[in-house]
Amino acid sequence: MKRMYKPFWSYDVTKTEQWLSQMACSGLTFVGLNRWTRRFSFNETTAESRIYRITYDKLMSPVLPKTLQAEGWETTVTTGKWQVTTNSQPEQTIRNFPTRDGVIKHNQTITYLFYGLLFYLLSVLIAPISLAFSYFFTDEAIVVEKSPYWIVTYLFFALVVGLVALGIYSIVKITKTNKSLRDPLTTETLQPSNEIDKQAERQLKRSGRWVTKVRLGWMYSPDKLENWLESMEQRGFNLYRVNRIGTIFHFMKGQPRRIAYRVDYQRQPPSSYFAIHKEAGWRDCFVSYSNLENWTIWSQEYTGNQQRPQLYSDNPTRIKHARKMVLTYTAFFLPFTLLYLFFLFNSFNRQTELSHWLSWGTFAFILCIGIYGSFLVQLWTYYVRLKKHTKV
C-alpha cells in the first residue's frame, strides 16, 4: 500500500480527481482517505482507465441513486460527509454525473471562516500598527528594552503572517474552484438587447444622454436601491448596465418605463435559480459572485393595467431571505464593532493627555466603529421596514 499527502486536495476537487485518474492509469488504485491527516491510500493493481468524482453531502446516502448506478458509477471511499465515486467507462459516454452543489457550499463555508480569520488578525494588528504610526508622527523617542521574551513577539508575528498567507491562498484558490464548478448557465448575465459600442457610448456621454451614478453599500438597504432604480426608470433614465463590483450604474436617457426591480440575496444559488426566474419573465441586470456576497438585481417591465411583478409571491419567503441576509452580515460585522469598541475604551483608559487621545490609533478605531456600526444600523432598519411593509 502506498500513501500520499495532499493538504489542500479539497480546495480543487477537479484537479484531485484528475490526479486520482492518473494514479489509476499508473497502476495505483485509490482505496482510502484520512480527511484529518489529508492522506490518500492506494493499492498497487493493474493499470486501468478510471474517472473519479468527489462529492460532499450532509445527508450522505451509502447507496448511490439508481440513475448513477445505471451509468456505471460506484462508491470507492466514504469518509465523513465526503464521498468519492468512480466509473470505468469513457467519460464522453456518461450522461449523468454526481452533483457538485455540496462541494461548492462546503468550500464557501471554508472561505467564510478564512475571511473571519483575516479580519480578526487585521483587527489585532491595527493596534500595534496605529501605535507605530503615532510614534512616527511625533517627536517622542522610541526606546526598545532588551528582553529574551522578544522571541515570543517575533514568533507571534511570524504565526500571524503565516495565517494571513494561508487565508489569502485559501480564499483565492477556493474562489477560482467554485467559479469553475458552477454551471456556466447559472452565472450568465443577460447582455442588453440594444448593446452599443464604445464610440456610440462616448457620443451619448457628449450629448448628455448617458448618465452614470455611484451607489455604495446598497446591499445593506436593498429596498432603497429598488425604489431608486424604479424612480430613475419613471423619469426616463433606463438602466443599461452595472459594473462588475456593483457600485456604478449606467443609464441611457429614453422613455419613462414601468420596471419592477428586486434585489435578491442568496448564499449559494441552486442550479435552477436563474432558469426559474427567467422563465417567469425576470431579467438579471447584475450578478455578484464573491464568496461573501451573492447578490442578483432582477428587473421586469410591466404596463399600467398590470400588477407589479413580485420575485417571491409570498411574504414569509421574502422575510426569510431578508433575515438570512441580516443575520449573516450581523455575525460578520458585530464582533469587529465590539472589538474596536474595546480597543477604543482601553486606549482612553491608558491615555491621560488629550494629545494622546487624538492619535492615529484612536482615529482608526473610531473610523472602523463608525463604518461597521452604520452597516449594522442600515441592515436592521431595512429588516424592520420590510416586516412593517409585509404586514400592511
Coordinates of C-alpha atoms in Angstrom, one line a residue:
M1 CA 0.0 0.0 0.0
K2 CA 1.2 3.5 -0.9
R3 CA 0.3 6.7 0.9
M4 CA 0.5 10.3 -0.3
Y5 CA -0.3 13.6 1.4
K6 CA -2.3 16.4 -0.3
P7 CA -3.1 19.0 2.3
F8 CA -5.2 21.2 0.0
W9 CA -6.9 18.5 -2.0
S10 CA -10.5 19.7 -1.2
Y11 CA -9.7 23.3 -2.5
D12 CA -9.6 22.0 -6.1
V13 CA -11.6 18.7 -6.3
T14 CA -11.4 18.7 -10.1
K15 CA -7.6 18.7 -10.0
T16 CA -7.7 16.0 -7.3
E17 CA -10.0 13.8 -9.5
Q18 CA -7.6 14.1 -12.4
W19 CA -4.7 13.2 -10.1
L20 CA -6.6 10.1 -8.9
S21 CA -7.3 9.1 -12.6
Q22 CA -3.6 9.5 -13.4
M23 CA -2.7 7.3 -10.4
A24 CA -5.1 4.6 -11.6
C25 CA -3.5 4.7 -15.1
S26 CA -0.1 4.2 -13.4
G27 CA -1.3 1.1 -11.5
L28 CA -2.3 2.7 -8.2
T29 CA -6.0 2.4 -7.3
F30 CA -7.4 4.7 -4.7
V31 CA -8.8 2.8 -1.6
G32 CA -8.7 5.2 1.4
L33 CA -8.7 8.8 2.6
N34 CA -8.0 10.2 6.0
R35 CA -9.6 13.7 5.9
W36 CA -7.8 14.8 9.1
T37 CA -4.3 14.0 8.1
R38 CA -5.1 14.6 4.4
R39 CA -3.6 11.3 3.5
F40 CA -4.6 9.2 0.4
S41 CA -4.0 5.5 0.3
F42 CA -3.5 3.4 -2.8
N43 CA -3.2 -0.3 -3.7
E44 CA -0.9 -1.5 -6.4
T45 CA -3.0 -3.1 -9.1
T46 CA -3.0 -3.4 -12.9
A47 CA -3.2 -0.1 -14.7
E48 CA -6.7 0.9 -15.9
S49 CA -8.5 4.0 -17.1
R50 CA -10.9 5.4 -14.5
I51 CA -12.6 8.7 -13.8
Y52 CA -13.4 10.0 -10.3
R53 CA -16.0 12.3 -8.8
I54 CA -15.7 13.8 -5.3
T55 CA -18.9 14.9 -3.6
Y56 CA -19.9 16.4 -0.3
D57 CA -23.3 16.0 1.3
K58 CA -24.5 16.4 4.9
L59 CA -27.2 13.7 4.3
M60 CA -24.9 11.3 2.6
S61 CA -26.6 8.0 1.5
P62 CA -24.4 4.9 1.4
V63 CA -26.3 3.8 -1.8
L64 CA -26.0 5.8 -5.0
P65 CA -29.1 6.8 -6.9
K66 CA -30.2 4.2 -9.5
T67 CA -29.6 6.7 -12.3
L68 CA -25.9 6.9 -11.4
Q69 CA -25.7 3.1 -10.9
A70 CA -27.1 2.6 -14.3
E71 CA -24.3 4.8 -15.7
G72 CA -21.7 2.6 -14.1
W73 CA -20.9 4.8 -11.0
E74 CA -19.8 3.0 -7.8
T75 CA -18.6 4.3 -4.4
T76 CA -14.9 3.9 -3.7
V77 CA -14.5 5.7 -0.4
T78 CA -16.8 7.4 2.1
T79 CA -15.4 9.4 4.9
G80 CA -17.5 11.7 7.0
K81 CA -19.6 13.7 4.6
W82 CA -17.2 13.2 1.7
Q83 CA -17.8 10.5 -0.9
V84 CA -15.6 9.5 -3.8
T85 CA -17.2 7.7 -6.7
T86 CA -15.5 6.1 -9.7
N87 CA -16.5 5.0 -13.2
S88 CA -14.5 2.8 -15.6
Q89 CA -16.5 3.9 -18.7
P90 CA -15.3 6.6 -21.1
E91 CA -16.3 10.0 -19.8
Q92 CA -17.8 11.1 -23.2
T93 CA -20.3 8.2 -23.0
I94 CA -21.5 9.1 -19.5
R95 CA -24.6 11.3 -19.3
N96 CA -25.2 11.6 -15.5
F97 CA -22.6 12.7 -13.0
P98 CA -22.7 13.2 -9.2
T99 CA -23.7 16.7 -8.3
R100 CA -21.2 19.4 -7.2
D101 CA -23.6 21.6 -5.1
G102 CA -22.4 20.2 -1.8
V103 CA -18.8 20.8 -2.6
I104 CA -19.5 24.4 -3.6
K105 CA -21.4 25.1 -0.4
H106 CA -18.7 23.4 1.8
N107 CA -15.9 25.4 0.1
Q108 CA -17.9 28.6 0.5
T109 CA -18.2 27.9 4.3
I110 CA -14.5 27.5 4.4
T111 CA -14.0 30.9 2.8
Y112 CA -16.3 32.5 5.4
L113 CA -14.1 31.1 8.1
F114 CA -10.9 32.4 6.5
Y115 CA -12.5 35.8 5.9
G116 CA -13.3 35.9 9.6
L117 CA -9.8 34.9 10.5
L118 CA -8.3 37.5 8.2
F119 CA -10.4 40.3 9.6
Y120 CA -9.7 39.2 13.1
L121 CA -5.9 39.2 12.5
L122 CA -6.1 42.6 10.9
S123 CA -8.1 43.9 13.8
V124 CA -5.5 42.6 16.2
L125 CA -2.7 44.1 14.2
I126 CA -4.3 47.5 13.8
A127 CA -3.5 48.4 17.4
P128 CA 0.4 48.0 17.2
I129 CA 0.4 49.4 13.6
S130 CA -1.5 52.5 14.7
L131 CA 0.7 52.9 17.7
A132 CA 3.8 52.8 15.5
F133 CA 2.3 55.5 13.2
S134 CA 1.5 57.6 16.2
Y135 CA 5.2 57.5 17.4
F136 CA 6.3 58.0 13.8
F137 CA 4.5 61.4 13.5
T138 CA 5.5 62.6 17.0
D139 CA 8.9 63.8 18.3
E140 CA 8.9 61.3 21.2
A141 CA 11.9 59.0 21.2
I142 CA 11.3 55.3 20.9
V143 CA 13.1 53.2 23.4
V144 CA 13.3 49.4 22.9
E145 CA 14.0 47.4 26.0
K146 CA 16.2 44.3 25.6
S147 CA 14.5 41.1 26.7
P148 CA 14.8 37.4 25.9
Y149 CA 11.0 37.4 25.5
W150 CA 11.2 39.3 22.3
I151 CA 11.4 35.9 20.6
V152 CA 7.8 35.3 21.6
T153 CA 6.8 38.5 19.8
Y154 CA 8.7 37.5 16.7
L155 CA 7.1 34.1 16.7
F156 CA 3.7 35.6 17.2
F157 CA 4.1 37.9 14.2
A158 CA 5.5 35.0 12.1
L159 CA 2.5 33.0 13.0
V160 CA 0.2 35.9 12.1
V161 CA 1.9 36.4 8.7
G162 CA 1.7 32.6 8.0
L163 CA -2.0 32.5 8.8
V164 CA -2.7 35.6 6.7
A165 CA -0.8 34.0 3.8
L166 CA -2.8 30.7 4.3
G167 CA -6.0 32.6 4.4
I168 CA -5.3 34.6 1.2
Y169 CA -4.2 31.5 -0.6
S170 CA -7.3 29.5 0.5
I171 CA -9.7 32.3 -0.4
V172 CA -8.2 32.8 -3.9
K173 CA -7.9 29.1 -4.6
I174 CA -11.4 28.2 -3.4
T175 CA -13.0 31.2 -5.3
K176 CA -11.3 30.0 -8.5
T177 CA -12.5 26.4 -8.0
N178 CA -16.1 27.4 -7.1
K179 CA -16.3 29.6 -10.2
S180 CA -15.2 26.6 -12.4
L181 CA -17.6 24.2 -10.7
R182 CA -20.7 26.3 -11.1
D183 CA -22.8 25.6 -14.1
P184 CA -22.0 28.3 -16.7
L185 CA -25.7 28.8 -17.4
T186 CA -26.3 29.9 -13.8
T187 CA -23.6 32.5 -13.9
E188 CA -24.5 34.0 -17.2
T189 CA -25.8 37.6 -17.0
L190 CA -28.0 38.7 -19.9
Q191 CA -26.4 41.4 -22.1
P192 CA -28.6 44.4 -23.1
S193 CA -30.5 43.7 -26.3
N194 CA -29.6 47.1 -27.6
E195 CA -25.9 46.8 -26.9
I196 CA -23.8 49.7 -28.2
D197 CA -20.1 50.1 -28.9
K198 CA -17.6 52.3 -27.1
Q199 CA -17.8 55.0 -29.8
A200 CA -21.6 55.3 -29.5
E201 CA -21.3 55.4 -25.8
R202 CA -18.9 58.3 -26.0
Q203 CA -21.3 60.1 -28.3
L204 CA -24.2 59.6 -25.8
K205 CA -22.0 61.0 -23.0
R206 CA -21.2 64.1 -25.0
S207 CA -24.9 64.6 -25.8
G208 CA -25.9 64.3 -22.2
R209 CA -28.0 61.2 -22.8
W210 CA -25.6 58.9 -20.8
V211 CA -25.8 59.2 -17.0
T212 CA -23.6 57.4 -14.5
K213 CA -24.4 57.1 -10.9
V214 CA -22.4 55.7 -8.0
R215 CA -24.2 53.7 -5.2
L216 CA -22.0 52.4 -2.4
G217 CA -23.3 50.0 0.3
W218 CA -26.7 49.4 -1.4
M219 CA -26.7 45.8 -0.2
Y220 CA -27.3 46.9 3.4
S221 CA -30.5 48.7 2.3
P222 CA -31.6 46.8 -0.8
D223 CA -35.2 48.2 -0.7
K224 CA -33.9 51.7 -1.2
L225 CA -31.9 50.6 -4.2
E226 CA -35.1 49.1 -5.7
N227 CA -37.1 52.3 -5.2
W228 CA -34.2 54.4 -6.6
L229 CA -33.9 52.3 -9.8
E230 CA -37.7 52.3 -10.3
S231 CA -37.8 56.1 -9.9
M232 CA -35.0 56.5 -12.4
E233 CA -36.9 54.4 -14.9
Q234 CA -40.1 56.5 -14.3
R235 CA -38.0 59.7 -15.0
G236 CA -36.8 58.2 -18.4
F237 CA -33.4 57.0 -17.3
N238 CA -33.2 53.4 -18.5
L239 CA -30.7 51.2 -16.7
Y240 CA -28.2 49.9 -19.3
R241 CA -25.6 48.1 -17.2
V242 CA -23.9 47.8 -13.8
N243 CA -20.2 47.4 -13.4
R244 CA -18.7 44.2 -12.2
I245 CA -18.5 45.2 -8.5
G246 CA -22.0 46.6 -8.5
T247 CA -21.2 50.2 -7.4
I248 CA -21.5 52.1 -10.7
F249 CA -24.9 52.2 -12.5
H250 CA -25.0 53.4 -16.2
F251 CA -28.3 54.8 -17.6
M252 CA -29.4 56.0 -21.0
K253 CA -31.9 58.8 -21.4
G254 CA -35.0 57.3 -23.1
Q255 CA -38.7 56.9 -22.5
P256 CA -40.3 56.5 -19.0
R257 CA -41.0 52.9 -18.2
R258 CA -42.6 50.8 -15.5
I259 CA -39.9 48.5 -14.4
A260 CA -40.1 46.4 -11.2
Y261 CA -36.7 45.8 -9.6
R262 CA -35.9 43.2 -7.0
V263 CA -32.6 42.8 -5.2
D264 CA -32.1 39.2 -4.0
Y265 CA -29.5 37.7 -1.7
Q266 CA -28.5 34.0 -1.9
R267 CA -25.7 32.4 0.0
Q268 CA -25.5 29.8 -2.7
P269 CA -28.0 29.8 -5.6
P270 CA -29.2 26.4 -6.6
S271 CA -28.6 25.3 -10.2
S272 CA -32.2 26.1 -11.2
Y273 CA -32.3 29.5 -9.5
F274 CA -31.7 31.6 -12.7
A275 CA -33.7 29.4 -15.0
I276 CA -36.8 29.6 -12.8
H277 CA -36.8 33.4 -12.5
K278 CA -36.0 33.9 -16.2
E279 CA -38.9 31.7 -17.2
A280 CA -41.1 33.9 -15.1
G281 CA -40.0 36.9 -17.2
W282 CA -37.3 38.4 -15.0
R283 CA -34.0 39.7 -16.3
D284 CA -30.8 39.6 -14.3
C285 CA -29.2 43.1 -14.5
F286 CA -26.3 42.3 -12.1
V287 CA -24.9 39.2 -10.6
S288 CA -22.2 39.2 -8.0
Y289 CA -20.2 36.1 -7.2
S290 CA -17.9 36.9 -4.3
N291 CA -17.5 34.4 -1.5
L292 CA -19.2 36.7 1.0
E293 CA -21.9 38.2 -1.2
N294 CA -24.1 36.6 -3.8
W295 CA -26.4 39.3 -5.0
T296 CA -28.7 39.5 -8.1
I297 CA -30.6 42.5 -9.3
W298 CA -33.7 41.4 -11.2
S299 CA -35.9 43.5 -13.4
Q300 CA -39.2 43.0 -15.2
E301 CA -41.2 45.5 -17.3
Y302 CA -45.0 45.8 -16.8
T303 CA -47.8 48.0 -18.0
G304 CA -50.1 50.3 -16.1
N305 CA -53.0 47.8 -16.1
Q306 CA -50.8 45.0 -14.8
Q307 CA -50.0 44.3 -11.2
R308 CA -46.4 45.0 -10.1
P309 CA -44.4 41.7 -10.6
Q310 CA -43.1 40.0 -7.4
L311 CA -40.0 37.9 -7.3
Y312 CA -41.4 35.9 -4.4
S313 CA -45.2 35.7 -4.3
D314 CA -45.4 35.0 -0.5
N315 CA -44.3 37.4 2.2
P316 CA -42.8 34.7 4.5
T317 CA -40.3 33.8 1.8
R318 CA -39.2 37.5 1.5
I319 CA -38.9 37.8 5.3
K320 CA -36.9 34.5 5.4
H321 CA -34.4 35.7 2.8
A322 CA -34.1 39.1 4.5
R323 CA -33.5 37.5 7.9
K324 CA -30.8 35.2 6.5
M325 CA -29.0 38.2 4.9
V326 CA -29.2 40.4 8.0
L327 CA -28.1 37.7 10.4
T328 CA -25.2 36.8 8.1
Y329 CA -23.9 40.3 7.9
T330 CA -24.5 40.9 11.6
A331 CA -22.5 37.8 12.5
F332 CA -19.7 39.3 10.4
F333 CA -19.8 43.0 11.5
L334 CA -20.9 42.9 15.1
P335 CA -17.8 41.1 16.6
F336 CA -15.5 43.6 14.9
T337 CA -17.5 46.5 16.1
L338 CA -17.4 45.3 19.7
L339 CA -13.7 44.5 19.4
Y340 CA -12.9 48.0 18.1
L341 CA -15.0 49.5 20.9
F342 CA -12.9 47.5 23.4
F343 CA -9.7 48.8 21.9
L344 CA -11.0 52.4 21.9
F345 CA -12.1 52.3 25.6
N346 CA -8.9 50.6 26.5
S347 CA -6.9 53.3 24.8
F348 CA -8.8 56.1 26.5
N349 CA -8.2 54.4 29.9
R350 CA -4.5 54.3 29.4
Q351 CA -4.0 57.8 28.0
T352 CA -4.2 60.8 30.3
E353 CA -3.5 63.6 27.9
L354 CA -5.8 64.9 25.2
S355 CA -3.0 64.9 22.7
H356 CA -2.6 61.1 23.2
W357 CA -6.3 60.6 22.6
L358 CA -6.1 62.4 19.3
S359 CA -3.8 59.8 17.8
W360 CA -3.8 57.8 14.6
G361 CA -4.9 54.7 16.6
T362 CA -7.9 56.5 18.1
F363 CA -8.9 57.8 14.7
A364 CA -8.6 54.3 13.1
F365 CA -10.8 52.8 15.9
I366 CA -13.5 55.4 15.6
L367 CA -13.5 55.1 11.8
C368 CA -13.9 51.3 11.9
I369 CA -16.6 51.6 14.6
G370 CA -18.5 54.2 12.5
I371 CA -18.3 52.1 9.3
Y372 CA -19.3 48.8 10.8
G373 CA -21.9 50.4 13.1
S374 CA -23.5 52.2 10.2
F375 CA -23.7 48.9 8.3
L376 CA -25.5 47.2 11.2
V377 CA -27.9 50.1 11.6
Q378 CA -28.8 50.0 7.9
L379 CA -29.3 46.2 8.0
W380 CA -31.7 46.2 10.9
T381 CA -33.6 49.2 9.8
Y382 CA -34.1 47.5 6.4
Y383 CA -35.4 44.4 8.1
V384 CA -37.8 46.4 10.3
R385 CA -39.1 48.3 7.2
L386 CA -39.6 45.1 5.3
K387 CA -41.6 43.5 8.2
K388 CA -43.8 46.6 8.5
H389 CA -44.4 46.7 4.8
T390 CA -45.4 43.0 4.5
K391 CA -47.9 43.4 7.4
V392 CA -49.7 46.2 5.5

